[in-house]
PDB file of C-alpha atoms in Angstrom:
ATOM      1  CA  UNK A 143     -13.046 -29.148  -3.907  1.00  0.00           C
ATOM      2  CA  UNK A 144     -10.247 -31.633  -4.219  1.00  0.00           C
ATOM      3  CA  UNK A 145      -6.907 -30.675  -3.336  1.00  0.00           C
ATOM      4  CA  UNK A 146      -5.940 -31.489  -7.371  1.00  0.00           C
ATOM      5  CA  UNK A 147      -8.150 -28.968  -8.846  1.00  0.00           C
ATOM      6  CA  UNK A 148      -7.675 -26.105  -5.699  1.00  0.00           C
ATOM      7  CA  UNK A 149      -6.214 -23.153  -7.327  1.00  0.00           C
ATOM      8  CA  UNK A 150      -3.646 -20.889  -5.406  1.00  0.00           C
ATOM      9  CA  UNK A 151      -1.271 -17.792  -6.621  1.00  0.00           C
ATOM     10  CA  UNK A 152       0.545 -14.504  -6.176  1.00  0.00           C
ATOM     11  CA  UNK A 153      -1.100 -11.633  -7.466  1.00  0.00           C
ATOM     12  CA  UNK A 154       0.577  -8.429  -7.856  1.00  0.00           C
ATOM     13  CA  UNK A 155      -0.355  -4.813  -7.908  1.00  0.00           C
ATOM     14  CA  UNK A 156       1.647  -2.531  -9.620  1.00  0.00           C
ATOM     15  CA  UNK A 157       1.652   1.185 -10.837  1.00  0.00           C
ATOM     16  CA  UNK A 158       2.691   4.451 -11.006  1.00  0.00           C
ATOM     17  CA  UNK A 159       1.907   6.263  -7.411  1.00  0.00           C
ATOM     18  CA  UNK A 160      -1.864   7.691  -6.893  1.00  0.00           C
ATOM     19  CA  UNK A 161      -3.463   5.678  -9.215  1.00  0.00           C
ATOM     20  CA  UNK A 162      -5.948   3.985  -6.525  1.00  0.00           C
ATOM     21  CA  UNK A 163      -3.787   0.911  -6.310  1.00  0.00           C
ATOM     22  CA  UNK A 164      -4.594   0.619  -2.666  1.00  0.00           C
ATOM     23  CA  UNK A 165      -7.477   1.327  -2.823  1.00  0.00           C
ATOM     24  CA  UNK A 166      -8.360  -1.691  -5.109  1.00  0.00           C
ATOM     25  CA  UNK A 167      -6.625  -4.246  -3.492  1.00  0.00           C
ATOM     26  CA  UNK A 168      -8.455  -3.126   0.187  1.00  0.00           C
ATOM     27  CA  UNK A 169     -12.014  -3.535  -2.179  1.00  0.00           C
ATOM     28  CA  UNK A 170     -10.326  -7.116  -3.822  1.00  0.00           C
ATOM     29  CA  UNK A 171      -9.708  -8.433  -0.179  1.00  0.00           C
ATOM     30  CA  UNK A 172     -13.004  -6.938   1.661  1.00  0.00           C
ATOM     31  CA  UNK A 173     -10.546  -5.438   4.373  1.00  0.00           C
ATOM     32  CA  UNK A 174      -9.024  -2.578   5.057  1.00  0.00           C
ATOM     33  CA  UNK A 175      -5.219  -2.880   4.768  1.00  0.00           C
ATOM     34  CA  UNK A 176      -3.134  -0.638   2.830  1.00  0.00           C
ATOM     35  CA  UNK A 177      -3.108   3.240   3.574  1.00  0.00           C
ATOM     36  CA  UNK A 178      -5.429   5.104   1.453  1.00  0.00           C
ATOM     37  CA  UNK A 179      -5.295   8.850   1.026  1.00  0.00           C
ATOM     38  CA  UNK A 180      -4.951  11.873  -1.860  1.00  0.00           C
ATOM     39  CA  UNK A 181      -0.977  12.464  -1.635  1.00  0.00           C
ATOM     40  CA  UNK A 182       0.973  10.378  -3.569  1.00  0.00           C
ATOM     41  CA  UNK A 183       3.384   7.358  -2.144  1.00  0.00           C
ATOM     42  CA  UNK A 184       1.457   6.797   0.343  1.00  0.00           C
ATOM     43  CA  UNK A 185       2.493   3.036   0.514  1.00  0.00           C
ATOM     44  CA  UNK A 186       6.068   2.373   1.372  1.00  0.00           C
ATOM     45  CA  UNK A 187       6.041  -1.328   1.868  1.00  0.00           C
ATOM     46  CA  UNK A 188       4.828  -4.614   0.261  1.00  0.00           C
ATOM     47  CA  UNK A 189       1.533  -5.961   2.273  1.00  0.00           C
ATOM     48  CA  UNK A 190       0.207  -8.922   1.429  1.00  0.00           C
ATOM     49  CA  UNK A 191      -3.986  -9.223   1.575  1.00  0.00           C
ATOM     50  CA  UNK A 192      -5.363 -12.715   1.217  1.00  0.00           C
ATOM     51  CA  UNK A 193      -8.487 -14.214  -0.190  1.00  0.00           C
ATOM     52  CA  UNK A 194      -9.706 -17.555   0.877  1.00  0.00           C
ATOM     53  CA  UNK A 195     -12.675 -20.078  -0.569  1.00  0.00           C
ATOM     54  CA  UNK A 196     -12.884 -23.685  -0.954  1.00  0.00           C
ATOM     55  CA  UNK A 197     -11.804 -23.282  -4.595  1.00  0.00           C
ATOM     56  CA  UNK A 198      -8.689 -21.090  -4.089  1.00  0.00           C
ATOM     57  CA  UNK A 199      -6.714 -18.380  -2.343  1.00  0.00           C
ATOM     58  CA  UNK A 200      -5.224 -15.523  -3.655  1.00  0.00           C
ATOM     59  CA  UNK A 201      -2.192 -13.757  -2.573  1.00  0.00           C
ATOM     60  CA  UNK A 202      -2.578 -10.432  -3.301  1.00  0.00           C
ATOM     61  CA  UNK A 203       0.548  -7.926  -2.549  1.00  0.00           C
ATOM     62  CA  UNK A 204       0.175  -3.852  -3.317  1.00  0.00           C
ATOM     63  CA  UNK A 205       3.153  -2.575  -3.322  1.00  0.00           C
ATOM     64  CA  UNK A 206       4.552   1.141  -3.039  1.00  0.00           C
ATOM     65  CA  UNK A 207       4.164   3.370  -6.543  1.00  0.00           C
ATOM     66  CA  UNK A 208       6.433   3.403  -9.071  1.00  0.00           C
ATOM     67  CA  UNK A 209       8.743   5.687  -9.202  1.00  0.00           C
ATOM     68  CA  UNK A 210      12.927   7.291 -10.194  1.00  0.00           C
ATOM     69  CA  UNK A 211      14.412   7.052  -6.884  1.00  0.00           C
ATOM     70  CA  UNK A 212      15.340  10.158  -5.239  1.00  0.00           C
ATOM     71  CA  UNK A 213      16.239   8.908  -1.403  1.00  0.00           C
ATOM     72  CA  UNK A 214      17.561   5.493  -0.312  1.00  0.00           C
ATOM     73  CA  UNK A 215      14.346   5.048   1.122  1.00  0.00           C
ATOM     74  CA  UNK A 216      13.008   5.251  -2.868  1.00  0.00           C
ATOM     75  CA  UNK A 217      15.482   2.742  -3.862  1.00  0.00           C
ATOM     76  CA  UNK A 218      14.197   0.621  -0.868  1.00  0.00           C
ATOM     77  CA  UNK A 219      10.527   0.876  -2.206  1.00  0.00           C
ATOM     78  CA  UNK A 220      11.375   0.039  -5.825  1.00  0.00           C
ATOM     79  CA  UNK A 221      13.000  -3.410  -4.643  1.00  0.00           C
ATOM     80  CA  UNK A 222       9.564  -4.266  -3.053  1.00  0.00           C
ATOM     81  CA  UNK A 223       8.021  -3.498  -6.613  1.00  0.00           C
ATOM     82  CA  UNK A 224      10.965  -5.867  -7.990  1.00  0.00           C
ATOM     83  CA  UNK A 225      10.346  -8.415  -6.125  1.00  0.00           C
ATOM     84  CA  UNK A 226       6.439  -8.400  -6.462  1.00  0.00           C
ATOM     85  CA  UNK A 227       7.661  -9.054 -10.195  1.00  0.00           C
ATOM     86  CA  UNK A 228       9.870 -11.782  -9.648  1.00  0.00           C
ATOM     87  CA  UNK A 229       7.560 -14.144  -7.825  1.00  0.00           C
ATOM     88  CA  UNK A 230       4.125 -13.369  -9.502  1.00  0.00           C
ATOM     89  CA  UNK A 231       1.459 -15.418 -11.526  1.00  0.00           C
ATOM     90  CA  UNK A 232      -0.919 -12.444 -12.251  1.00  0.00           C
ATOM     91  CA  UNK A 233       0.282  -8.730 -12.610  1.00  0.00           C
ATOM     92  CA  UNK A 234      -2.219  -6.379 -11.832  1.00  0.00           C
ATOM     93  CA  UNK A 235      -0.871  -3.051 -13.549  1.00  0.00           C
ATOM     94  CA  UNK A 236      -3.157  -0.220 -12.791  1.00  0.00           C
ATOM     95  CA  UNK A 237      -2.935   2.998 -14.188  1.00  0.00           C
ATOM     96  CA  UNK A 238      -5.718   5.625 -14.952  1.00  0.00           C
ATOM     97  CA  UNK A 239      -6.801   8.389 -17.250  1.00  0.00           C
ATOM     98  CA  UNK A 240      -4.476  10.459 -16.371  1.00  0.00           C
ATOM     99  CA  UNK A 241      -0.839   8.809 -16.250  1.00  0.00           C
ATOM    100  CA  UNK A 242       1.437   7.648 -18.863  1.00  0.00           C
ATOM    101  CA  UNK A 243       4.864   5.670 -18.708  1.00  0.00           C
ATOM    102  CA  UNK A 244       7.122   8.304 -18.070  1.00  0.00           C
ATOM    103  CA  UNK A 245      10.015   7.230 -15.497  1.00  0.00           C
ATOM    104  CA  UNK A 246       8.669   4.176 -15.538  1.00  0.00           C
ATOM    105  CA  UNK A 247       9.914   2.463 -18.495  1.00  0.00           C
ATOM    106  CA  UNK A 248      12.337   0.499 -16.994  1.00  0.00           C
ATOM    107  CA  UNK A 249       9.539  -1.371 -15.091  1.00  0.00           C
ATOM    108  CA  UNK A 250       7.441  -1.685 -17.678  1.00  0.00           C
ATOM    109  CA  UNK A 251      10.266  -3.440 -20.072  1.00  0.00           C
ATOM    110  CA  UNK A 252      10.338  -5.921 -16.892  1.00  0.00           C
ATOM    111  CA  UNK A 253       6.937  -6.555 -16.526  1.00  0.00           C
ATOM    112  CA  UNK A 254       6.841  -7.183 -20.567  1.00  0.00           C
ATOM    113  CA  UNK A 255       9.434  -9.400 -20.395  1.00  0.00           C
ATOM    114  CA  UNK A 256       8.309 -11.483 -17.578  1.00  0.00           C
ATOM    115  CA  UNK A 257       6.390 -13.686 -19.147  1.00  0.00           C
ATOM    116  CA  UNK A 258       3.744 -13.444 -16.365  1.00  0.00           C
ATOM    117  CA  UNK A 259       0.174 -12.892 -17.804  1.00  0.00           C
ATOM    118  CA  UNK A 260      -0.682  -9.116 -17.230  1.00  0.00           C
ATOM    119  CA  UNK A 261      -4.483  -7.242 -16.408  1.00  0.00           C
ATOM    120  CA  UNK A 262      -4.326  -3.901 -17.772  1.00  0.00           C
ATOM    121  CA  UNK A 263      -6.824  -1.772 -15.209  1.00  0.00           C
ATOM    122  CA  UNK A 264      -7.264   1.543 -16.041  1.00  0.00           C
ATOM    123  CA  UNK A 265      -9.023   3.429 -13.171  1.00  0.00           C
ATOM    124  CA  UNK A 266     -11.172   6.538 -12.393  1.00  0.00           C
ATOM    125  CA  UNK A 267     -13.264   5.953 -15.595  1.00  0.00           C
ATOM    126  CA  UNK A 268     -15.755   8.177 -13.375  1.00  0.00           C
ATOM    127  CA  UNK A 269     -14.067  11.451 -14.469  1.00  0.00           C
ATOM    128  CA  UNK A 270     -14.007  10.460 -18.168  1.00  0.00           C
ATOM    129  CA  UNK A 271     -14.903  12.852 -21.077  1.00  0.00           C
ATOM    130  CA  UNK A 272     -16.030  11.952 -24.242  1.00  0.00           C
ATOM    131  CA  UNK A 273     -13.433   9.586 -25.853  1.00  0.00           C
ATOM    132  CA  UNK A 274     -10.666   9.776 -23.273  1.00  0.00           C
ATOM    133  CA  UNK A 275     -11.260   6.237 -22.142  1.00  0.00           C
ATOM    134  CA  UNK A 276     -10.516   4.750 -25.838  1.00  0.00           C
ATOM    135  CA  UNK A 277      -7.393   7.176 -26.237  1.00  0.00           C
ATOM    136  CA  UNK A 278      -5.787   5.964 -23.335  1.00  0.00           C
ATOM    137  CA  UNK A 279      -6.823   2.341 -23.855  1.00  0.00           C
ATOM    138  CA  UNK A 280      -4.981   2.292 -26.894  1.00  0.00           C
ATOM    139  CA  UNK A 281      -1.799   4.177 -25.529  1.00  0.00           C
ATOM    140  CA  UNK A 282      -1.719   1.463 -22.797  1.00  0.00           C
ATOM    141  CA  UNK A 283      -2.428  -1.720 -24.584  1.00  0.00           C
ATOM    142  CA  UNK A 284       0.394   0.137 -27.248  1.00  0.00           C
ATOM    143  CA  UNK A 285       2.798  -0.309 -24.254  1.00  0.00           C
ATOM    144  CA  UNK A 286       1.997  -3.231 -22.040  1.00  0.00           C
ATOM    145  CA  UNK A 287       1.322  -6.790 -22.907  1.00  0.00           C
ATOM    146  CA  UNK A 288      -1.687  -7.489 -21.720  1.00  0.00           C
ATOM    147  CA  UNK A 289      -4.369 -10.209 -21.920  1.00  0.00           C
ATOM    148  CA  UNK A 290      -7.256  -7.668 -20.922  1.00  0.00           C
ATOM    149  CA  UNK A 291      -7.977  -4.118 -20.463  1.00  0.00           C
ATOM    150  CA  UNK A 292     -10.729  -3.894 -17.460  1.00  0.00           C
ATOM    151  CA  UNK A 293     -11.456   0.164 -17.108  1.00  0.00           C
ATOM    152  CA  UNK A 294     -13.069   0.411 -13.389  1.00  0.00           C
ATOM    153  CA  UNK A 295     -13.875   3.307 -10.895  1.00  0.00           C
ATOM    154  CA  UNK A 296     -12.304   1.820  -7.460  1.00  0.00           C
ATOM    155  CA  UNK A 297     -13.630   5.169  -5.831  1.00  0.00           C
ATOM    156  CA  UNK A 298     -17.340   3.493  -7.040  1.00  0.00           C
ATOM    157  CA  UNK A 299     -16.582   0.098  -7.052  1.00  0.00           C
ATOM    158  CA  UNK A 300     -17.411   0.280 -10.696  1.00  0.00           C
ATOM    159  CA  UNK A 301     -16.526  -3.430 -12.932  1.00  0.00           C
ATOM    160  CA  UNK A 302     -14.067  -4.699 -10.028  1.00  0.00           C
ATOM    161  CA  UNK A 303     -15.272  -7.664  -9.380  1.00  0.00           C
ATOM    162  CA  UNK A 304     -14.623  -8.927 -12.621  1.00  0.00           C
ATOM    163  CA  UNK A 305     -10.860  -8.195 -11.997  1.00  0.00           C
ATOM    164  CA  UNK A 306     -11.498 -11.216  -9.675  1.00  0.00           C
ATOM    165  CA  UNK A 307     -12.772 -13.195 -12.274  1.00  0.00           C
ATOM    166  CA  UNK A 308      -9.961 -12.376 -14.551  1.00  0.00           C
ATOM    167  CA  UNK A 309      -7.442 -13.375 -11.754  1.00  0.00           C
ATOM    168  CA  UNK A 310      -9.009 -16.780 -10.679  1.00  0.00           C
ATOM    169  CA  UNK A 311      -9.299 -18.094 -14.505  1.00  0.00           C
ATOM    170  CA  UNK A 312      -5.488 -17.713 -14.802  1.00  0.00           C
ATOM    171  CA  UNK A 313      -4.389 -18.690 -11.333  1.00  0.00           C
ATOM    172  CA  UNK A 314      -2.264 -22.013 -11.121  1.00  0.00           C
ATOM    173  CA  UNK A 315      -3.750 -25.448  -9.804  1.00  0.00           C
ATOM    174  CA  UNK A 316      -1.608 -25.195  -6.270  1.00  0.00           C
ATOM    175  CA  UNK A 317      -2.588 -25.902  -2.466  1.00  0.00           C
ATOM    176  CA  UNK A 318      -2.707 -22.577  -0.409  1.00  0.00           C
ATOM    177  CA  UNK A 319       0.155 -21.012   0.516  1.00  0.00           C
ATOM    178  CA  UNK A 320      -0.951 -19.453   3.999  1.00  0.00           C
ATOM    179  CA  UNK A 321      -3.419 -21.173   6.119  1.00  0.00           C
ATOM    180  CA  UNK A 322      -7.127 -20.259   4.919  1.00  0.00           C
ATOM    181  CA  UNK A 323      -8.139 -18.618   8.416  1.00  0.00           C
ATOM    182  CA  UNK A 324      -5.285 -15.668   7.253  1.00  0.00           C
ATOM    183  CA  UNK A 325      -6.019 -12.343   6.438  1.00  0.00           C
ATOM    184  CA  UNK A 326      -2.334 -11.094   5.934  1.00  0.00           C
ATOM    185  CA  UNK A 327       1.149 -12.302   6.669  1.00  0.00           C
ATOM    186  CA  UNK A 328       1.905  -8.811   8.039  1.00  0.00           C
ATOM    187  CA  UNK A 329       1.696  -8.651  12.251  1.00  0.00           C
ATOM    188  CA  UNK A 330      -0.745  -6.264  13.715  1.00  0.00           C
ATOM    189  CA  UNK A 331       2.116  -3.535  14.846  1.00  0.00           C
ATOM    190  CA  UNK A 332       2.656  -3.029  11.254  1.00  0.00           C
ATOM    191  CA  UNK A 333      -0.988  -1.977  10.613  1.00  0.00           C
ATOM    192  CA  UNK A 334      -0.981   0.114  13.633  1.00  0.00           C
ATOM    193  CA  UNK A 335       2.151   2.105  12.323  1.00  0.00           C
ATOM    194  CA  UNK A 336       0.138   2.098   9.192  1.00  0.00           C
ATOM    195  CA  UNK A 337      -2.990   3.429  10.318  1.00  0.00           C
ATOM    196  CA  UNK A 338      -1.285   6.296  12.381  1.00  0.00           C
ATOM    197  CA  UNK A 339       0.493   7.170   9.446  1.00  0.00           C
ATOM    198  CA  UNK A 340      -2.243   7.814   6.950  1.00  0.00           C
ATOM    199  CA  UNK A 341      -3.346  10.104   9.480  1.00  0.00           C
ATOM    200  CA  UNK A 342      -0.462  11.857   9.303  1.00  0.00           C
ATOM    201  CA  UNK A 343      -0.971  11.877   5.768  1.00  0.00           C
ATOM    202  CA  UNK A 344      -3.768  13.192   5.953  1.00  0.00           C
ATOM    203  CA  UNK A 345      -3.517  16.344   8.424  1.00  0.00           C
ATOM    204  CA  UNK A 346      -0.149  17.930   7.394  1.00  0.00           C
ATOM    205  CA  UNK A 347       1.214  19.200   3.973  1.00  0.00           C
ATOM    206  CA  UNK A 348       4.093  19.245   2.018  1.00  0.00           C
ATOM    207  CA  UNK A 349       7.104  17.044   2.990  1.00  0.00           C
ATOM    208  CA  UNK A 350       6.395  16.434   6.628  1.00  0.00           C
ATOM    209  CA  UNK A 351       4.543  13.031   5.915  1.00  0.00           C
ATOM    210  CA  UNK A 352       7.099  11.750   3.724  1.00  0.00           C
ATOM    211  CA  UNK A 353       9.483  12.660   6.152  1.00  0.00           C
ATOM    212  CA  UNK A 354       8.072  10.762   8.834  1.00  0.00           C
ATOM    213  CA  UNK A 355       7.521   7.916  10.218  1.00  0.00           C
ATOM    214  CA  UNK A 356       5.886   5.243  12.961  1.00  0.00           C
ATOM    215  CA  UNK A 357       7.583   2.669  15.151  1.00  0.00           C
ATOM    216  CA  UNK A 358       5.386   0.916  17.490  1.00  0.00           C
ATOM    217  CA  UNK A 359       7.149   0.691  20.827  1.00  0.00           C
ATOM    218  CA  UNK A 360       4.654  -0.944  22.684  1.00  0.00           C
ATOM    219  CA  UNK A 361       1.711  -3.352  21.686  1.00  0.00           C
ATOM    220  CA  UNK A 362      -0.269  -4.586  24.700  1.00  0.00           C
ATOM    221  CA  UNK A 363      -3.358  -6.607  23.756  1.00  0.00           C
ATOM    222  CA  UNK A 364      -5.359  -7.412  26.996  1.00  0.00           C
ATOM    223  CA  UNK A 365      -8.992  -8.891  27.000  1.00  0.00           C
ATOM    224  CA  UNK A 366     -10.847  -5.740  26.653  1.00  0.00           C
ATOM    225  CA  UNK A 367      -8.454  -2.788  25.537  1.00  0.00           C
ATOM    226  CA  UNK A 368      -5.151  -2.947  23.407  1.00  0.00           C
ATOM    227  CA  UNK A 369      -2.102  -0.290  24.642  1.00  0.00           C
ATOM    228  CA  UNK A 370      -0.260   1.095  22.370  1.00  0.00           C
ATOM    229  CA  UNK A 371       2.825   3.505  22.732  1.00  0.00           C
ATOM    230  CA  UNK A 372       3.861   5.004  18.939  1.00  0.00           C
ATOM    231  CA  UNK A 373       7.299   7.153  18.288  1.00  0.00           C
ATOM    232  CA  UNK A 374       6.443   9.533  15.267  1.00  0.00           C
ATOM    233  CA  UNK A 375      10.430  10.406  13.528  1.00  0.00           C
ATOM    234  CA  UNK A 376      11.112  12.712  11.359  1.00  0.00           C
ATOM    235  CA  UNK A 377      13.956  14.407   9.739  1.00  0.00           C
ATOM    236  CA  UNK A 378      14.624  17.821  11.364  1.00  0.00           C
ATOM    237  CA  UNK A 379      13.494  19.792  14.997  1.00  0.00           C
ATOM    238  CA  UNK A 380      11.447  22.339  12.457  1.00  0.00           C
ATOM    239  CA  UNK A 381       9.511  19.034  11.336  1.00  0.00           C
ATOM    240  CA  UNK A 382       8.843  17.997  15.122  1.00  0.00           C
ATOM    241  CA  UNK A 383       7.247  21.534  16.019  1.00  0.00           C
ATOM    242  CA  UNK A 384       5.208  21.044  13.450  1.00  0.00           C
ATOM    243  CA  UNK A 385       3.590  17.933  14.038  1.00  0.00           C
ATOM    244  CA  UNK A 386       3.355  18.384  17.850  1.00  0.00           C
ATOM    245  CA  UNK A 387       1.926  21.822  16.930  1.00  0.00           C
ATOM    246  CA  UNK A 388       0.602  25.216  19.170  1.00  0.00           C
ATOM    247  CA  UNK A 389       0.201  23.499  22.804  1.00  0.00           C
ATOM    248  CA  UNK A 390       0.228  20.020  21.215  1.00  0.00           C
ATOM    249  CA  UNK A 391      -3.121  20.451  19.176  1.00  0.00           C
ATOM    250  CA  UNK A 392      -2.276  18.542  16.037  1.00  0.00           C
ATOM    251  CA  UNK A 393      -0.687  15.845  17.161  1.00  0.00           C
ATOM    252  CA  UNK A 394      -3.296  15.561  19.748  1.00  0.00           C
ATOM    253  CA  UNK A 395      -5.480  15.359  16.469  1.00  0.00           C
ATOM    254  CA  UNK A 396      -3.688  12.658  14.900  1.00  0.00           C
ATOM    255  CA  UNK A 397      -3.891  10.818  17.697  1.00  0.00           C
ATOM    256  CA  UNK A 398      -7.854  10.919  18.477  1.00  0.00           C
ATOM    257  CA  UNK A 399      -8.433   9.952  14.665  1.00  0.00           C
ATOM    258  CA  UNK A 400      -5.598   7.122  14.896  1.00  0.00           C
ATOM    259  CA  UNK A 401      -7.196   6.075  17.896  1.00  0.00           C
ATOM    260  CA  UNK A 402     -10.730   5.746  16.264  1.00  0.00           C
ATOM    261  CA  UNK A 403      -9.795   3.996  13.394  1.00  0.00           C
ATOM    262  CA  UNK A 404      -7.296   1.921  15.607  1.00  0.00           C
ATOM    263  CA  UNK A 405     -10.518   0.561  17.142  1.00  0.00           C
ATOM    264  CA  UNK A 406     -12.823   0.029  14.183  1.00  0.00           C
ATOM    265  CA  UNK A 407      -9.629  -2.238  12.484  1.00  0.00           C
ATOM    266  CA  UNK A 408      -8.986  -4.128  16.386  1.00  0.00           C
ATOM    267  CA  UNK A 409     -12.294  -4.211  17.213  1.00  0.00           C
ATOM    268  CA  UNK A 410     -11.652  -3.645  20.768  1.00  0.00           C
ATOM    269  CA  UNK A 411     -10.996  -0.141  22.650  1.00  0.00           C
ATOM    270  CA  UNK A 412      -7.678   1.165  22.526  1.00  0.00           C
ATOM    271  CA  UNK A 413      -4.746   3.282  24.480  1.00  0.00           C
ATOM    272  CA  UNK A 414      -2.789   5.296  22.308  1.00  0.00           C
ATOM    273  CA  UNK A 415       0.298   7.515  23.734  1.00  0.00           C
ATOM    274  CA  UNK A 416       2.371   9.164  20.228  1.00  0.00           C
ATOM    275  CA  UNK A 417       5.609  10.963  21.080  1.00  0.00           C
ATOM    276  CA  UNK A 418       7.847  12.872  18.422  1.00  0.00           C
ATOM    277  CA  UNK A 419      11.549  12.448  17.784  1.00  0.00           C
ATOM    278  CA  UNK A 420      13.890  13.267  15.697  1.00  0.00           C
ATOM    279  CA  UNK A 421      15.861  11.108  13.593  1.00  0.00           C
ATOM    280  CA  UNK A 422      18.374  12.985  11.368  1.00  0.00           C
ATOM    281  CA  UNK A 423      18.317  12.804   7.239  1.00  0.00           C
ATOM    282  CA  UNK A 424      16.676   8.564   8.061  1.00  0.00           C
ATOM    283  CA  UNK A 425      15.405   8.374   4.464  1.00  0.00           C
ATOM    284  CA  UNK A 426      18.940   8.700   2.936  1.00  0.00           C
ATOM    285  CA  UNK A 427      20.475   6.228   5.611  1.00  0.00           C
ATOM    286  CA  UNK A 428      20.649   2.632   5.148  1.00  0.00           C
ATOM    287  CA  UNK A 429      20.943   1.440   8.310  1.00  0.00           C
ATOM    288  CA  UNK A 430      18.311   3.362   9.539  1.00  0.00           C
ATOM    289  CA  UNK A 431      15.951   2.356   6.669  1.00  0.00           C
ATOM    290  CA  UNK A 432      16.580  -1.267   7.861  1.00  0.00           C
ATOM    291  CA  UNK A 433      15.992  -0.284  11.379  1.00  0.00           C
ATOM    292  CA  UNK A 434      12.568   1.233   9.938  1.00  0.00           C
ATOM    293  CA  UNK A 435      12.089  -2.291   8.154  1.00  0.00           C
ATOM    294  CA  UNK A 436      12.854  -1.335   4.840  1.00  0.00           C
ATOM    295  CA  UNK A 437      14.914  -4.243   3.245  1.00  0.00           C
ATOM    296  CA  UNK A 438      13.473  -5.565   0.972  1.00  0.00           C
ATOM    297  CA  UNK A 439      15.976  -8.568   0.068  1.00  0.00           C
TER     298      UNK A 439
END
């Protein structure tokens, strides 16, 4: 393909939190790159997933749920979700059967006003009754602009591929952005933080996983093995018992699972060591929200 007819673009994802945002784009870009798991907010930062052919690339960027700010850390998340509106050429706004637009208004006047063509994707048709699919088409399309409604099941991989289709027909004539051997402009400490994270997700309740989280330390990558030292923070010494748990057991846990999925996203054995500290009240903090990486200007 010519370099006048090659087609290249920013492609949002946006939505309310728990609506399998996530877990669409990882389908979308064949790789597994955004944290994926039952609780909600489970993505805190913008990560950009590529896809690459002779014809085009697509940017694609899922970003953290919508949601009314509660901590600094919320407000931190919501200016990744403004920015993915400022700089896109396709908005992706998934929602499912089960959401509407409550305290999210204010983001869905933006994305209305944008100008930016929008693909209304309502998810988890899987769990449909009888007519629930047509009542919340029309209480969606009632609300967004949109130039098509695609109803999917991520979960099944149900109709996603013509979300694809939908994207590439509107994408801009434009060289690529990133070079076309890129997977993601995010480095691979980020997706180790990442991948310990959803594990922590996944084995504790309440508010210890949104009250934690992963700095890498150390990221050794040597021929055959990759060494990696991870600092788990969270917000109180009650929070750190609980992670580290009776004679270490869960966070022993976390660690063998982070470790195993560690390896099937490196492809290489790894060395994990996870320690826990304590790092007072960080999601109300803004300098320690920027030490965490959250600044999203």
């Amino acid at each position: 393909m010519s370099a006048s007819t090659h087609k290249a673009g920013f492609v949002n994802i946006v939505g309310k939190p728990n609506v399998g945002k996530s877990t669409l784009m990882n389908i979308l870009v064949g790789e597994r790159l955004s944290i994926v798991s039952s609780k909600a907010q489970t993505t805190r930062h913008r990560i950009l997933g590529l896809i690459n052919t002779e014809e085009y690339q697509i940017v694609f960027s899922d970003t953290p749920g919508m949601l009314k700010p509660k901590y600094e850390l919320h407000k931190n998340m919501m200016g990744f979700v403004n920015l993915s509106l400022e700089d896109a050429d396709v908005i992706v706004f998934v929602t499912d059967l089960f959401e509407n637009e409550e305290e999210i208004e204010d983001v869905i006047t933006k994305i209305n006003a944008s100008g930016v063509p929008v693909l209304l994707v309502i998810n988890k048709i899987d769990l449909a009754k009888e007519g629930q699919l047509e009542e919340v088409t029309a209480y969606w399309t009632s609300r967004i602009k949109s130039e098509t409604v695609i109803p999917i099941s991520a979960l099944e991989k149900f109709n996603t591929e013509r979300i694809l289709q939908e994207i590439v027909d509107r994408l801009p004539v434009h060289p690529p952005f990133y070079d076309k051997e890129e997977l993601t402009d995010r480095p691979e400490r980020f997706f180790a933080s990442e991948i310990i994270r959803e594990k922590i997700f996944n084995n504790y309740k309440k508010e210890i996983p949104y009250s934690t989280e992963v700095a890498i330390e150390d990221f050794y990558e040597e021929e055959s093995i990759i060494k990696i030292r991870a600092t788990i923070y969270c917000e109180r010494d009650s929070q750190k018992g609980i992670i580290i748990g009776e004679k270490g057991k869960m966070l022993k846990r976390v660690g063998i699972e982070s470790r195993t999925e560690l390896e099937k996203f490196f492809g290489k054995q790894v060395f994990l060591e996870t320690f826990v500290k304590v790092e007072q009240d960080w999601r109300k903090n803004k300098l320690k929200l920027k030490k965490f990486g959250y600044d999203p200007s």
